[in-house]
Amino acid sequence: MKRTLATVLLGWILLAAPARGTTRTWDGGGGNNNASTPANWVGDTAPSPGDDIVLDTTTNKNMTWDAGAPSSVGSWTQAGYAGTITVATVYGSTGFTNLEITGNAVVSNGVWTHLTNGLSETSRVRVTVGGNFVLGAGGAVSADAKGYRYSFGPGWSGTDRSGASYGGKGGYGLGATYGSYASPTNLGSGGGWWDGEGGGAIWLTVASNSALDGVISADGESSIGNSGGSG
């Protein structure tokens, strides 16, 4: 049987095109908040690498994108979702260090954050987007007060009632500066009082275009007088 050139080309295109992932929609039906739990997804099937992730009006249950979930997905869409996504990425060269979204990421609503730190630099938000990143007016990436605990961190002054330093000096100017003020990657230090937590850390890498109408912040926590945490 004769095969036309058009048929041959079409067959080649279909073979060469990358396989698309399955759309996975968060329904929060499981007994925890982990993305790796199958019961938390429509159809009770957890995402696989390359799948397209959707969070919508189905539920506002908070999610933790834990180390047991794929470290790479196809796309990410949050629209009509008012919950908080905790991206459990960590510092260092081993473990779950980066969440890769190979396509577009749209965060119209809801919040991205990371796990709370304490006495050491452990957790941060680190996400790589291969396509466009859209942060809508109802969305946020927030690491406020997620850094070092009060009275800890390289910018702590060593005394009570003194603000923590980072790229610049904190309150009363007693703490040492550290990190980069232009391209910060470290956590903020805790202040010299019991509620002055430092700010966390956010590292977003976007290969294409970004549209930022929402808030991205990693502020330290205010405290009594000048003893707040650094961000």
PDB file of C-alpha atoms in Angstrom:
ATOM      1  CA  MET A   1       0.000   0.000   0.000  1.00  0.00           C
ATOM      2  CA  LYS A   2       1.270   3.493  -0.865  1.00  0.00           C
ATOM      3  CA  ARG A   3       2.017   5.883   1.960  1.00  0.00           C
ATOM      4  CA  THR A   4       1.927   9.557   1.174  1.00  0.00           C
ATOM      5  CA  LEU A   5       4.625  11.957   2.399  1.00  0.00           C
ATOM      6  CA  ALA A   6       2.047  13.716   4.595  1.00  0.00           C
ATOM      7  CA  THR A   7       1.219  10.453   6.345  1.00  0.00           C
ATOM      8  CA  VAL A   8       4.868   9.685   6.966  1.00  0.00           C
ATOM      9  CA  LEU A   9       5.533  13.192   8.337  1.00  0.00           C
ATOM     10  CA  LEU A  10       2.495  13.027  10.600  1.00  0.00           C
ATOM     11  CA  GLY A  11       3.657   9.722  12.005  1.00  0.00           C
ATOM     12  CA  TRP A  12       7.134  11.154  12.641  1.00  0.00           C
ATOM     13  CA  ILE A  13       5.689  14.180  14.452  1.00  0.00           C
ATOM     14  CA  LEU A  14       3.520  12.014  16.677  1.00  0.00           C
ATOM     15  CA  LEU A  15       6.493   9.833  17.568  1.00  0.00           C
ATOM     16  CA  ALA A  16       8.763  12.801  18.227  1.00  0.00           C
ATOM     17  CA  ALA A  17       6.313  14.811  20.354  1.00  0.00           C
ATOM     18  CA  PRO A  18       6.923  14.419  24.105  1.00  0.00           C
ATOM     19  CA  ALA A  19       4.294  12.572  26.082  1.00  0.00           C
ATOM     20  CA  ARG A  20       2.011  14.817  28.125  1.00  0.00           C
ATOM     21  CA  GLY A  21       1.374  14.078  31.766  1.00  0.00           C
ATOM     22  CA  THR A  22      -1.996  13.411  33.337  1.00  0.00           C
ATOM     23  CA  THR A  23      -3.907  16.211  35.064  1.00  0.00           C
ATOM     24  CA  ARG A  24      -4.011  15.647  38.828  1.00  0.00           C
ATOM     25  CA  THR A  25      -6.497  17.694  40.863  1.00  0.00           C
ATOM     26  CA  TRP A  26      -6.085  18.170  44.620  1.00  0.00           C
ATOM     27  CA  ASP A  27      -9.164  17.203  46.660  1.00  0.00           C
ATOM     28  CA  GLY A  28      -7.586  16.816  50.118  1.00  0.00           C
ATOM     29  CA  GLY A  29      -9.507  13.641  50.873  1.00  0.00           C
ATOM     30  CA  GLY A  30      -6.666  11.914  52.692  1.00  0.00           C
ATOM     31  CA  GLY A  31      -5.834  11.812  56.379  1.00  0.00           C
ATOM     32  CA  ASN A  32      -2.886  14.230  56.065  1.00  0.00           C
ATOM     33  CA  ASN A  33      -1.764  17.181  53.909  1.00  0.00           C
ATOM     34  CA  ASN A  34       0.926  15.384  51.918  1.00  0.00           C
ATOM     35  CA  ALA A  35       0.959  15.548  48.135  1.00  0.00           C
ATOM     36  CA  SER A  36       2.377  12.001  48.084  1.00  0.00           C
ATOM     37  CA  THR A  37      -0.823  10.579  49.637  1.00  0.00           C
ATOM     38  CA  PRO A  38      -3.027   9.115  46.863  1.00  0.00           C
ATOM     39  CA  ALA A  39      -6.295   9.796  48.730  1.00  0.00           C
ATOM     40  CA  ASN A  40      -5.605  13.534  48.552  1.00  0.00           C
ATOM     41  CA  TRP A  41      -6.181  13.558  44.783  1.00  0.00           C
ATOM     42  CA  VAL A  42      -9.209  13.091  42.559  1.00  0.00           C
ATOM     43  CA  GLY A  43      -9.294   9.428  41.605  1.00  0.00           C
ATOM     44  CA  ASP A  44      -7.078   8.548  44.583  1.00  0.00           C
ATOM     45  CA  THR A  45      -3.955   8.558  42.436  1.00  0.00           C
ATOM     46  CA  ALA A  46      -0.935  10.594  43.494  1.00  0.00           C
ATOM     47  CA  PRO A  47       0.963  12.593  40.856  1.00  0.00           C
ATOM     48  CA  SER A  48       3.778  11.070  38.835  1.00  0.00           C
ATOM     49  CA  PRO A  49       6.714  12.962  37.315  1.00  0.00           C
ATOM     50  CA  GLY A  50       5.532  15.154  34.443  1.00  0.00           C
ATOM     51  CA  ASP A  51       1.890  15.341  35.544  1.00  0.00           C
ATOM     52  CA  ASP A  52      -0.052  18.623  35.432  1.00  0.00           C
ATOM     53  CA  ILE A  53      -1.047  19.840  38.905  1.00  0.00           C
ATOM     54  CA  VAL A  54      -4.359  21.647  39.527  1.00  0.00           C
ATOM     55  CA  LEU A  55      -5.640  23.254  42.730  1.00  0.00           C
ATOM     56  CA  ASP A  56      -9.074  24.818  42.352  1.00  0.00           C
ATOM     57  CA  THR A  57     -12.395  25.306  44.127  1.00  0.00           C
ATOM     58  CA  THR A  58     -12.621  21.563  44.883  1.00  0.00           C
ATOM     59  CA  THR A  59     -11.066  22.212  48.315  1.00  0.00           C
ATOM     60  CA  ASN A  60      -9.087  24.815  50.256  1.00  0.00           C
ATOM     61  CA  LYS A  61      -7.288  22.204  52.351  1.00  0.00           C
ATOM     62  CA  ASN A  62      -3.631  23.084  52.860  1.00  0.00           C
ATOM     63  CA  MET A  63      -1.037  20.972  51.068  1.00  0.00           C
ATOM     64  CA  THR A  64       2.560  19.978  51.796  1.00  0.00           C
ATOM     65  CA  TRP A  65       4.508  19.123  48.644  1.00  0.00           C
ATOM     66  CA  ASP A  66       6.670  16.628  50.504  1.00  0.00           C
ATOM     67  CA  ALA A  67       9.806  14.745  49.526  1.00  0.00           C
ATOM     68  CA  GLY A  68       7.715  11.683  48.644  1.00  0.00           C
ATOM     69  CA  ALA A  69       5.974  13.581  45.829  1.00  0.00           C
ATOM     70  CA  PRO A  70       7.649  14.036  42.417  1.00  0.00           C
ATOM     71  CA  SER A  71      10.419  16.633  42.302  1.00  0.00           C
ATOM     72  CA  SER A  72       9.427  17.451  38.712  1.00  0.00           C
ATOM     73  CA  VAL A  73       5.936  18.099  37.297  1.00  0.00           C
ATOM     74  CA  GLY A  74       4.651  19.306  33.939  1.00  0.00           C
ATOM     75  CA  SER A  75       2.671  22.396  34.932  1.00  0.00           C
ATOM     76  CA  TRP A  76       1.083  24.009  37.992  1.00  0.00           C
ATOM     77  CA  THR A  77      -2.261  25.828  38.152  1.00  0.00           C
ATOM     78  CA  GLN A  78      -3.856  27.420  41.246  1.00  0.00           C
ATOM     79  CA  ALA A  79      -7.143  29.152  40.471  1.00  0.00           C
ATOM     80  CA  GLY A  80      -9.948  29.548  43.002  1.00  0.00           C
ATOM     81  CA  TYR A  81      -7.855  27.815  45.673  1.00  0.00           C
ATOM     82  CA  ALA A  82      -7.412  29.750  48.933  1.00  0.00           C
ATOM     83  CA  GLY A  83      -5.167  27.361  50.868  1.00  0.00           C
ATOM     84  CA  THR A  84      -1.440  27.278  51.595  1.00  0.00           C
ATOM     85  CA  ILE A  85       1.107  25.109  49.789  1.00  0.00           C
ATOM     86  CA  THR A  86       4.171  24.249  51.878  1.00  0.00           C
ATOM     87  CA  VAL A  87       6.991  23.374  49.477  1.00  0.00           C
ATOM     88  CA  ALA A  88       9.263  21.138  51.549  1.00  0.00           C
ATOM     89  CA  THR A  89      12.489  21.925  49.681  1.00  0.00           C
ATOM     90  CA  VAL A  90      15.698  22.014  51.719  1.00  0.00           C
ATOM     91  CA  TYR A  91      19.143  23.577  51.611  1.00  0.00           C
ATOM     92  CA  GLY A  92      22.105  21.506  50.451  1.00  0.00           C
ATOM     93  CA  SER A  93      22.958  19.240  47.538  1.00  0.00           C
ATOM     94  CA  THR A  94      21.053  16.119  48.588  1.00  0.00           C
ATOM     95  CA  GLY A  95      17.400  15.349  49.181  1.00  0.00           C
ATOM     96  CA  PHE A  96      14.456  17.411  47.942  1.00  0.00           C
ATOM     97  CA  THR A  97      16.365  20.584  47.086  1.00  0.00           C
ATOM     98  CA  ASN A  98      14.284  21.918  44.171  1.00  0.00           C
ATOM     99  CA  LEU A  99      10.752  21.596  42.778  1.00  0.00           C
ATOM    100  CA  GLU A 100      10.917  21.712  38.984  1.00  0.00           C
ATOM    101  CA  ILE A 101       7.863  22.768  36.964  1.00  0.00           C
ATOM    102  CA  THR A 102       8.839  22.154  33.358  1.00  0.00           C
ATOM    103  CA  GLY A 103       5.940  24.131  31.853  1.00  0.00           C
ATOM    104  CA  ASN A 104       3.963  27.125  33.104  1.00  0.00           C
ATOM    105  CA  ALA A 105       3.114  27.915  36.731  1.00  0.00           C
ATOM    106  CA  VAL A 106       0.023  30.011  37.500  1.00  0.00           C
ATOM    107  CA  VAL A 107      -0.726  31.002  41.105  1.00  0.00           C
ATOM    108  CA  SER A 108      -3.897  33.084  40.880  1.00  0.00           C
ATOM    109  CA  ASN A 109      -4.887  32.425  44.498  1.00  0.00           C
ATOM    110  CA  GLY A 110      -3.413  30.824  47.583  1.00  0.00           C
ATOM    111  CA  VAL A 111       0.064  30.913  49.093  1.00  0.00           C
ATOM    112  CA  TRP A 112       3.387  29.150  48.601  1.00  0.00           C
ATOM    113  CA  THR A 113       5.624  28.889  51.675  1.00  0.00           C
ATOM    114  CA  HIS A 114       8.230  26.604  53.234  1.00  0.00           C
ATOM    115  CA  LEU A 115       8.644  24.687  56.482  1.00  0.00           C
ATOM    116  CA  THR A 116       9.535  26.655  59.601  1.00  0.00           C
ATOM    117  CA  ASN A 117      13.217  26.702  60.523  1.00  0.00           C
ATOM    118  CA  GLY A 118      14.616  26.879  64.036  1.00  0.00           C
ATOM    119  CA  LEU A 119      18.215  26.775  65.186  1.00  0.00           C
ATOM    120  CA  SER A 120      19.760  26.008  61.773  1.00  0.00           C
ATOM    121  CA  GLU A 121      19.360  26.782  58.067  1.00  0.00           C
ATOM    122  CA  THR A 122      17.264  23.869  56.832  1.00  0.00           C
ATOM    123  CA  SER A 123      14.232  24.797  54.716  1.00  0.00           C
ATOM    124  CA  ARG A 124      13.451  27.320  51.979  1.00  0.00           C
ATOM    125  CA  VAL A 125      11.213  27.659  48.914  1.00  0.00           C
ATOM    126  CA  ARG A 126      13.170  26.743  45.806  1.00  0.00           C
ATOM    127  CA  VAL A 127      11.195  26.317  42.579  1.00  0.00           C
ATOM    128  CA  THR A 128      12.365  26.265  38.950  1.00  0.00           C
ATOM    129  CA  VAL A 129       9.789  27.113  36.261  1.00  0.00           C
ATOM    130  CA  GLY A 130      10.594  26.106  32.685  1.00  0.00           C
ATOM    131  CA  GLY A 131       7.829  28.226  31.149  1.00  0.00           C
ATOM    132  CA  ASN A 132       6.020  31.352  32.348  1.00  0.00           C
ATOM    133  CA  PHE A 133       5.349  32.220  35.978  1.00  0.00           C
ATOM    134  CA  VAL A 134       2.156  34.137  36.777  1.00  0.00           C
ATOM    135  CA  LEU A 135       1.476  35.330  40.325  1.00  0.00           C
ATOM    136  CA  GLY A 136      -2.019  36.786  40.437  1.00  0.00           C
ATOM    137  CA  ALA A 137      -3.224  39.566  42.722  1.00  0.00           C
ATOM    138  CA  GLY A 138      -4.824  36.942  44.980  1.00  0.00           C
ATOM    139  CA  GLY A 139      -1.670  34.838  45.205  1.00  0.00           C
ATOM    140  CA  ALA A 140       1.472  35.098  47.332  1.00  0.00           C
ATOM    141  CA  VAL A 141       4.846  33.495  47.922  1.00  0.00           C
ATOM    142  CA  SER A 142       5.534  34.155  51.582  1.00  0.00           C
ATOM    143  CA  ALA A 143       8.309  33.110  53.941  1.00  0.00           C
ATOM    144  CA  ASP A 144       7.568  35.711  56.610  1.00  0.00           C
ATOM    145  CA  ALA A 145       8.906  34.704  60.052  1.00  0.00           C
ATOM    146  CA  LYS A 146      10.067  31.311  58.690  1.00  0.00           C
ATOM    147  CA  GLY A 147      13.786  31.827  59.302  1.00  0.00           C
ATOM    148  CA  TYR A 148      15.961  31.387  62.374  1.00  0.00           C
ATOM    149  CA  ARG A 149      14.229  31.307  65.732  1.00  0.00           C
ATOM    150  CA  TYR A 150      14.544  34.318  67.996  1.00  0.00           C
ATOM    151  CA  SER A 151      18.066  34.670  69.479  1.00  0.00           C
ATOM    152  CA  PHE A 152      19.584  32.439  66.781  1.00  0.00           C
ATOM    153  CA  GLY A 153      21.332  32.971  63.455  1.00  0.00           C
ATOM    154  CA  PRO A 154      24.560  34.664  62.329  1.00  0.00           C
ATOM    155  CA  GLY A 155      22.966  38.121  62.552  1.00  0.00           C
ATOM    156  CA  TRP A 156      21.799  37.825  66.163  1.00  0.00           C
ATOM    157  CA  SER A 157      23.433  40.427  68.361  1.00  0.00           C
ATOM    158  CA  GLY A 158      23.925  38.135  71.352  1.00  0.00           C
ATOM    159  CA  THR A 159      21.861  40.392  73.593  1.00  0.00           C
ATOM    160  CA  ASP A 160      18.190  40.906  74.401  1.00  0.00           C
ATOM    161  CA  ARG A 161      16.176  43.779  72.923  1.00  0.00           C
ATOM    162  CA  SER A 162      18.420  44.169  69.900  1.00  0.00           C
ATOM    163  CA  GLY A 163      17.335  43.666  66.300  1.00  0.00           C
ATOM    164  CA  ALA A 164      18.959  41.065  64.059  1.00  0.00           C
ATOM    165  CA  SER A 165      21.201  42.015  61.122  1.00  0.00           C
ATOM    166  CA  TYR A 166      21.410  40.589  57.595  1.00  0.00           C
ATOM    167  CA  GLY A 167      22.670  42.601  54.598  1.00  0.00           C
ATOM    168  CA  GLY A 168      22.505  45.656  56.860  1.00  0.00           C
ATOM    169  CA  LYS A 169      22.641  46.282  60.580  1.00  0.00           C
ATOM    170  CA  GLY A 170      19.613  45.594  62.765  1.00  0.00           C
ATOM    171  CA  GLY A 171      18.288  47.654  65.645  1.00  0.00           C
ATOM    172  CA  TYR A 172      21.096  49.154  67.793  1.00  0.00           C
ATOM    173  CA  GLY A 173      23.590  47.879  65.180  1.00  0.00           C
ATOM    174  CA  LEU A 174      25.064  45.123  67.331  1.00  0.00           C
ATOM    175  CA  GLY A 175      24.618  42.036  65.112  1.00  0.00           C
ATOM    176  CA  ALA A 176      27.111  41.083  62.370  1.00  0.00           C
ATOM    177  CA  THR A 177      26.041  41.431  58.733  1.00  0.00           C
ATOM    178  CA  TYR A 178      26.142  38.350  56.481  1.00  0.00           C
ATOM    179  CA  GLY A 179      24.872  37.003  53.176  1.00  0.00           C
ATOM    180  CA  SER A 180      24.134  39.124  50.100  1.00  0.00           C
ATOM    181  CA  TYR A 181      21.917  42.200  50.207  1.00  0.00           C
ATOM    182  CA  ALA A 182      21.522  42.085  46.395  1.00  0.00           C
ATOM    183  CA  SER A 183      20.945  38.323  45.850  1.00  0.00           C
ATOM    184  CA  PRO A 184      20.023  36.917  49.260  1.00  0.00           C
ATOM    185  CA  THR A 185      19.803  33.142  49.711  1.00  0.00           C
ATOM    186  CA  ASN A 186      20.277  32.778  53.472  1.00  0.00           C
ATOM    187  CA  LEU A 187      17.642  32.815  56.172  1.00  0.00           C
ATOM    188  CA  GLY A 188      17.007  35.899  58.251  1.00  0.00           C
ATOM    189  CA  SER A 189      18.245  35.793  61.847  1.00  0.00           C
ATOM    190  CA  GLY A 190      16.107  35.962  64.956  1.00  0.00           C
ATOM    191  CA  GLY A 191      15.974  39.111  67.043  1.00  0.00           C
ATOM    192  CA  GLY A 192      16.850  39.437  70.687  1.00  0.00           C
ATOM    193  CA  TRP A 193      13.389  38.828  72.072  1.00  0.00           C
ATOM    194  CA  TRP A 194      11.113  35.819  72.317  1.00  0.00           C
ATOM    195  CA  ASP A 195       8.910  36.567  69.297  1.00  0.00           C
ATOM    196  CA  GLY A 196      11.334  38.085  66.753  1.00  0.00           C
ATOM    197  CA  GLU A 197      11.660  35.243  64.242  1.00  0.00           C
ATOM    198  CA  GLY A 198      13.819  35.811  61.166  1.00  0.00           C
ATOM    199  CA  GLY A 199      12.456  35.802  57.635  1.00  0.00           C
ATOM    200  CA  GLY A 200      12.724  32.704  55.480  1.00  0.00           C
ATOM    201  CA  ALA A 201      14.184  32.329  51.985  1.00  0.00           C
ATOM    202  CA  ILE A 202      12.637  32.192  48.502  1.00  0.00           C
ATOM    203  CA  TRP A 203      14.534  31.219  45.353  1.00  0.00           C
ATOM    204  CA  LEU A 204      12.497  31.238  42.127  1.00  0.00           C
ATOM    205  CA  THR A 205      14.116  30.584  38.756  1.00  0.00           C
ATOM    206  CA  VAL A 206      11.921  31.329  35.728  1.00  0.00           C
ATOM    207  CA  ALA A 207      13.107  30.427  32.220  1.00  0.00           C
ATOM    208  CA  SER A 208      10.570  32.535  30.340  1.00  0.00           C
ATOM    209  CA  ASN A 209       8.359  35.471  31.439  1.00  0.00           C
ATOM    210  CA  SER A 210       7.079  36.467  34.884  1.00  0.00           C
ATOM    211  CA  ALA A 211       3.930  38.455  35.675  1.00  0.00           C
ATOM    212  CA  LEU A 212       3.920  39.461  39.341  1.00  0.00           C
ATOM    213  CA  ASP A 213       0.707  41.031  40.618  1.00  0.00           C
ATOM    214  CA  GLY A 214       0.791  39.248  43.972  1.00  0.00           C
ATOM    215  CA  VAL A 215       3.158  39.510  46.929  1.00  0.00           C
ATOM    216  CA  ILE A 216       6.568  37.869  47.356  1.00  0.00           C
ATOM    217  CA  SER A 217       7.955  38.426  50.846  1.00  0.00           C
ATOM    218  CA  ALA A 218      10.378  36.983  53.398  1.00  0.00           C
ATOM    219  CA  ASP A 219      10.098  39.513  56.203  1.00  0.00           C
ATOM    220  CA  GLY A 220      11.373  39.096  59.740  1.00  0.00           C
ATOM    221  CA  GLU A 221       8.900  39.246  62.593  1.00  0.00           C
ATOM    222  CA  SER A 222       8.428  42.488  64.491  1.00  0.00           C
ATOM    223  CA  SER A 223       9.060  42.474  68.234  1.00  0.00           C
ATOM    224  CA  ILE A 224       9.363  44.763  71.224  1.00  0.00           C
ATOM    225  CA  GLY A 225      11.281  47.952  70.523  1.00  0.00           C
ATOM    226  CA  ASN A 226      14.086  47.343  68.022  1.00  0.00           C
ATOM    227  CA  SER A 227      14.428  43.610  68.639  1.00  0.00           C
ATOM    228  CA  GLY A 228      12.730  42.207  65.531  1.00  0.00           C
ATOM    229  CA  GLY A 229      14.101  39.483  63.259  1.00  0.00           C
ATOM    230  CA  SER A 230      15.890  40.209  59.995  1.00  0.00           C
ATOM    231  CA  GLY A 231      14.436  39.404  56.589  1.00  0.00           C
TER     232      GLY A 231
END
